[in-house]
mmCIF file of C-alpha atoms in Angstrom:
data_model
loop_
_atom_site.group_PDB
_atom_site.id
_atom_site.type_symbol
_atom_site.label_atom_id
_atom_site.label_comp_id
_atom_site.label_asym_id
_atom_site.label_seq_id
_atom_site.Cartn_x
_atom_site.Cartn_y
_atom_site.Cartn_z
ATOM 1 C CA UNK A 750 -22.487 14.532 -7.670
ATOM 2 C CA UNK A 751 -20.374 11.727 -6.289
ATOM 3 C CA UNK A 752 -18.122 10.069 -9.302
ATOM 4 C CA UNK A 753 -16.124 6.873 -8.456
ATOM 5 C CA UNK A 754 -13.632 5.499 -11.083
ATOM 6 C CA UNK A 755 -13.226 1.994 -11.378
ATOM 7 C CA UNK A 756 -9.526 1.175 -13.077
ATOM 8 C CA UNK A 757 -9.474 -1.879 -15.023
ATOM 9 C CA UNK A 758 -6.014 -3.333 -14.870
ATOM 10 C CA UNK A 759 -6.423 -7.404 -14.745
ATOM 11 C CA UNK A 760 -5.742 -7.825 -18.397
ATOM 12 C CA UNK A 761 -3.033 -10.407 -18.847
ATOM 13 C CA UNK A 762 -1.687 -8.649 -21.953
ATOM 14 C CA UNK A 763 -0.797 -11.845 -23.825
ATOM 15 C CA UNK A 764 -0.545 -9.958 -27.071
ATOM 16 C CA UNK A 765 2.403 -7.973 -25.780
ATOM 17 C CA UNK A 766 4.660 -11.160 -24.778
ATOM 18 C CA UNK A 767 5.780 -9.645 -21.468
ATOM 19 C CA UNK A 768 6.473 -11.636 -18.486
ATOM 20 C CA UNK A 769 3.866 -9.357 -16.486
ATOM 21 C CA UNK A 770 0.718 -8.001 -16.915
ATOM 22 C CA UNK A 771 -0.096 -5.403 -19.388
ATOM 23 C CA UNK A 772 -0.830 -2.698 -16.517
ATOM 24 C CA UNK A 773 2.877 -3.317 -15.276
ATOM 25 C CA UNK A 774 4.390 -3.115 -19.141
ATOM 26 C CA UNK A 775 6.975 0.304 -18.614
ATOM 27 C CA UNK A 776 6.239 3.180 -19.700
ATOM 28 C CA UNK A 777 8.990 5.875 -18.940
ATOM 29 C CA UNK A 778 10.431 3.724 -16.439
ATOM 30 C CA UNK A 779 7.393 2.906 -14.361
ATOM 31 C CA UNK A 780 4.469 0.710 -14.968
ATOM 32 C CA UNK A 781 1.832 1.762 -17.538
ATOM 33 C CA UNK A 782 -0.831 1.462 -14.608
ATOM 34 C CA UNK A 783 0.797 4.366 -12.742
ATOM 35 C CA UNK A 784 0.130 6.997 -15.468
ATOM 36 C CA UNK A 785 -3.603 6.101 -15.199
ATOM 37 C CA UNK A 786 -3.422 6.073 -11.377
ATOM 38 C CA UNK A 787 -2.033 9.618 -11.451
ATOM 39 C CA UNK A 788 -4.114 11.279 -13.864
ATOM 40 C CA UNK A 789 -7.676 10.099 -12.358
ATOM 41 C CA UNK A 790 -6.555 10.851 -8.880
ATOM 42 C CA UNK A 791 -5.690 14.569 -10.010
ATOM 43 C CA UNK A 792 -8.996 14.737 -11.725
ATOM 44 C CA UNK A 793 -11.424 17.273 -9.873
ATOM 45 C CA UNK A 794 -14.427 15.065 -11.086
ATOM 46 C CA UNK A 795 -13.300 11.717 -9.314
ATOM 47 C CA UNK A 796 -14.118 11.033 -5.967
ATOM 48 C CA UNK A 797 -12.261 7.672 -5.391
ATOM 49 C CA UNK A 798 -10.752 5.021 -7.174
ATOM 50 C CA UNK A 799 -11.216 1.211 -7.266
ATOM 51 C CA UNK A 800 -8.640 -0.952 -8.804
ATOM 52 C CA UNK A 801 -9.278 -4.243 -10.309
ATOM 53 C CA UNK A 802 -5.708 -5.914 -10.154
ATOM 54 C CA UNK A 803 -4.428 -8.762 -11.893
ATOM 55 C CA UNK A 804 -4.745 -11.988 -9.929
ATOM 56 C CA UNK A 805 -1.730 -12.368 -7.362
ATOM 57 C CA UNK A 806 -0.846 -8.607 -8.590
ATOM 58 C CA UNK A 807 -3.045 -6.794 -6.039
ATOM 59 C CA UNK A 808 -0.084 -5.900 -3.605
ATOM 60 C CA UNK A 809 2.073 -4.116 -6.438
ATOM 61 C CA UNK A 810 -0.972 -2.300 -7.525
ATOM 62 C CA UNK A 811 -1.161 -0.681 -3.855
ATOM 63 C CA UNK A 812 2.343 -0.234 -3.939
ATOM 64 C CA UNK A 813 1.791 1.889 -7.201
ATOM 65 C CA UNK A 814 -0.860 3.925 -5.561
ATOM 66 C CA UNK A 815 1.348 4.861 -3.060
ATOM 67 C CA UNK A 816 4.382 5.567 -4.604
ATOM 68 C CA UNK A 817 2.266 7.510 -7.062
ATOM 69 C CA UNK A 818 0.431 9.353 -3.836
ATOM 70 C CA UNK A 819 -2.885 8.270 -5.416
ATOM 71 C CA UNK A 820 -4.930 9.020 -2.315
ATOM 72 C CA UNK A 821 -8.465 8.636 -3.986
ATOM 73 C CA UNK A 822 -7.753 4.837 -4.250
ATOM 74 C CA UNK A 823 -10.132 3.407 -2.039
ATOM 75 C CA UNK A 824 -9.752 -0.422 -2.661
ATOM 76 C CA UNK A 825 -7.765 -2.750 -4.901
ATOM 77 C CA UNK A 826 -9.885 -6.239 -5.874
ATOM 78 C CA UNK A 827 -8.804 -9.381 -7.518
ATOM 79 C CA UNK A 828 -9.979 -8.511 -11.423
ATOM 80 C CA UNK A 829 -11.446 -11.878 -13.070
ATOM 81 C CA UNK A 830 -10.864 -13.669 -16.600
ATOM 82 C CA UNK A 831 -12.759 -10.843 -18.429
ATOM 83 C CA UNK A 832 -13.178 -6.895 -18.292
ATOM 84 C CA UNK A 833 -16.863 -7.768 -17.228
ATOM 85 C CA UNK A 834 -15.931 -9.954 -14.490
ATOM 86 C CA UNK A 835 -13.235 -7.264 -13.075
ATOM 87 C CA UNK A 836 -15.710 -4.404 -12.933
ATOM 88 C CA UNK A 837 -18.171 -6.297 -11.427
ATOM 89 C CA UNK A 838 -15.535 -7.190 -8.681
ATOM 90 C CA UNK A 839 -14.744 -3.556 -8.229
ATOM 91 C CA UNK A 840 -18.277 -2.539 -8.427
ATOM 92 C CA UNK A 841 -18.752 -4.208 -5.070
ATOM 93 C CA UNK A 842 -16.224 -1.687 -3.458
ATOM 94 C CA UNK A 843 -17.889 1.543 -4.899
ATOM 95 C CA UNK A 844 -20.079 3.011 -2.040
ATOM 96 C CA UNK A 845 -23.668 3.036 -2.602
ATOM 97 C CA UNK A 846 -24.185 6.332 -2.814
ATOM 98 C CA UNK A 847 -22.127 7.064 -5.877
ATOM 99 C CA UNK A 848 -23.982 8.885 -8.447
ATOM 100 C CA UNK A 849 -21.843 7.718 -11.356
ATOM 101 C CA UNK A 850 -19.254 5.415 -12.438
ATOM 102 C CA UNK A 851 -16.443 5.785 -14.751
ATOM 103 C CA UNK A 852 -14.682 3.102 -15.910
ATOM 104 C CA UNK A 853 -11.197 3.338 -17.297
ATOM 105 C CA UNK A 854 -8.912 0.771 -18.711
ATOM 106 C CA UNK A 855 -5.291 0.889 -17.437
ATOM 107 C CA UNK A 856 -4.008 0.184 -20.981
ATOM 108 C CA UNK A 857 -5.164 3.624 -21.964
ATOM 109 C CA UNK A 858 -2.922 6.054 -19.530
ATOM 110 C CA UNK A 859 -3.040 9.068 -21.391
ATOM 111 C CA UNK A 860 -6.709 9.833 -19.956
ATOM 112 C CA UNK A 861 -7.443 13.639 -19.743
ATOM 113 C CA UNK A 862 -9.746 15.721 -16.992
ATOM 114 C CA UNK A 863 -11.309 16.893 -20.458
ATOM 115 C CA UNK A 864 -12.157 13.411 -21.697
ATOM 116 C CA UNK A 865 -13.412 12.776 -18.262
ATOM 117 C CA UNK A 866 -15.509 15.753 -18.340
ATOM 118 C CA UNK A 867 -17.046 15.053 -21.972
ATOM 119 C CA UNK A 868 -18.344 11.795 -20.867
ATOM 120 C CA UNK A 869 -19.840 13.161 -17.553
ATOM 121 C CA UNK A 870 -21.489 16.083 -19.873
ATOM 122 C CA UNK A 871 -23.072 13.309 -21.813
ATOM 123 C CA UNK A 872 -24.999 11.895 -18.621
ATOM 124 C CA UNK A 873 -25.869 15.356 -17.872
ATOM 125 C CA UNK A 874 -27.583 15.374 -21.062
ATOM 126 C CA UNK A 875 -30.037 12.674 -19.917
ATOM 127 C CA UNK A 876 -27.893 9.674 -21.216
ATOM 128 C CA UNK A 877 -27.396 6.532 -18.922
ATOM 129 C CA UNK A 878 -23.924 6.217 -19.924
ATOM 130 C CA UNK A 879 -21.407 8.075 -22.347
ATOM 131 C CA UNK A 880 -18.072 6.728 -24.061
ATOM 132 C CA UNK A 881 -15.794 8.462 -26.230
ATOM 133 C CA UNK A 882 -16.116 7.539 -29.987
ATOM 134 C CA UNK A 883 -13.504 8.243 -32.550
ATOM 135 C CA UNK A 884 -14.371 8.192 -36.041
ATOM 136 C CA UNK A 885 -12.736 5.175 -37.802
ATOM 137 C CA UNK A 886 -10.031 6.615 -40.027
ATOM 138 C CA UNK A 887 -8.747 2.937 -41.592
ATOM 139 C CA UNK A 888 -10.285 0.570 -44.210
ATOM 140 C CA UNK A 889 -12.444 -1.867 -42.457
ATOM 141 C CA UNK A 890 -12.715 -5.324 -44.176
ATOM 142 C CA UNK A 891 -15.262 -8.334 -43.359
ATOM 143 C CA UNK A 892 -13.310 -11.478 -44.121
ATOM 144 C CA UNK A 893 -14.360 -15.160 -43.977
ATOM 145 C CA UNK A 894 -11.234 -17.127 -43.278
ATOM 146 C CA UNK A 895 -8.694 -15.568 -45.145
ATOM 147 C CA UNK A 896 -11.001 -14.283 -47.945
ATOM 148 C CA UNK A 897 -12.088 -10.606 -47.597
ATOM 149 C CA UNK A 898 -15.726 -10.415 -48.616
ATOM 150 C CA UNK A 899 -16.737 -6.948 -48.219
ATOM 151 C CA UNK A 900 -15.200 -3.692 -47.331
ATOM 152 C CA UNK A 901 -17.497 -1.573 -44.896
ATOM 153 C CA UNK A 902 -18.586 1.752 -44.765
ATOM 154 C CA UNK A 903 -17.208 3.833 -42.404
ATOM 155 C CA UNK A 904 -20.054 6.219 -42.039
ATOM 156 C CA UNK A 905 -21.461 5.843 -38.912
ATOM 157 C CA UNK A 906 -18.884 3.820 -37.313
ATOM 158 C CA UNK A 907 -16.534 4.691 -34.331
ATOM 159 C CA UNK A 908 -14.235 3.382 -32.060
ATOM 160 C CA UNK A 909 -15.189 3.312 -28.435
ATOM 161 C CA UNK A 910 -12.407 4.073 -26.143
ATOM 162 C CA UNK A 911 -12.274 4.859 -22.396
ATOM 163 C CA UNK A 912 -13.332 6.301 -19.654
ATOM 164 C CA UNK A 913 -16.941 5.126 -20.053
ATOM 165 C CA UNK A 914 -19.410 6.738 -17.648
ATOM 166 C CA UNK A 915 -22.507 4.806 -16.067
ATOM 167 C CA UNK A 916 -25.330 6.809 -14.492
ATOM 168 C CA UNK A 917 -26.054 5.304 -11.005
ATOM 169 C CA UNK A 918 -24.644 2.286 -9.367
ATOM 170 C CA UNK A 919 -27.991 0.483 -9.636
ATOM 171 C CA UNK A 920 -27.390 1.068 -13.182
ATOM 172 C CA UNK A 921 -23.923 -0.351 -13.175
ATOM 173 C CA UNK A 922 -24.686 -3.689 -11.188
ATOM 174 C CA UNK A 923 -27.715 -4.044 -13.658
ATOM 175 C CA UNK A 924 -25.669 -3.879 -16.657
ATOM 176 C CA UNK A 925 -22.276 -5.771 -15.401
ATOM 177 C CA UNK A 926 -24.452 -8.767 -14.568
ATOM 178 C CA UNK A 927 -25.791 -9.043 -17.862
ATOM 179 C CA UNK A 928 -22.970 -7.780 -20.325
ATOM 180 C CA UNK A 929 -19.281 -7.843 -20.237
ATOM 181 C CA UNK A 930 -18.446 -4.762 -21.656
ATOM 182 C CA UNK A 931 -19.402 -1.163 -20.867
ATOM 183 C CA UNK A 932 -20.448 -0.296 -24.395
ATOM 184 C CA UNK A 933 -22.811 -2.946 -24.397
ATOM 185 C CA UNK A 934 -24.189 -2.498 -20.723
ATOM 186 C CA UNK A 935 -24.908 1.359 -22.159
ATOM 187 C CA UNK A 936 -27.449 -0.207 -24.695
ATOM 188 C CA UNK A 937 -28.939 -2.996 -22.501
ATOM 189 C CA UNK A 938 -30.064 -0.479 -19.998
ATOM 190 C CA UNK A 939 -31.420 2.051 -22.964
ATOM 191 C CA UNK A 940 -28.757 4.357 -23.588
ATOM 192 C CA UNK A 941 -27.945 5.430 -27.044
#
């Protein structure tokens, strides 16, 4: 099975207050993106990688990929204003023969091969898409302005993360044209 990864790295990271995009925030004396690139490149599941880079940061992304010897990086594209636009731009560089697209956020650098395997196993079970979900431990409140109106029951709620896997290039293209987030994409194509 041909599995390609899209590394979504175009986020500005405004909340971090840095003078650079989030993917280039420092982590152990190197850019954050380096860790995700190394881990995706080392994965036995991933055949190729397309990076969606922040505008005007395409060349630094290529240089980081070269520095960490991420030989599976096939292309770097300019990301868009939203995650959906960035993924759509990267999808254009994924070969038509790819059976599965795995979308991963550079802001989550600690992806493991086991996590990639788990989302791919979900696809083998017949689902169109799979995402890792972690049960919520925090209390969640609904607010109206500055007023708390309700405490939500956490039963059945999960925090969705990446990597997120989609079955087939055709489904991925159709999904990403309609919705911005991968999770919504899975639901829009009949997953879950």
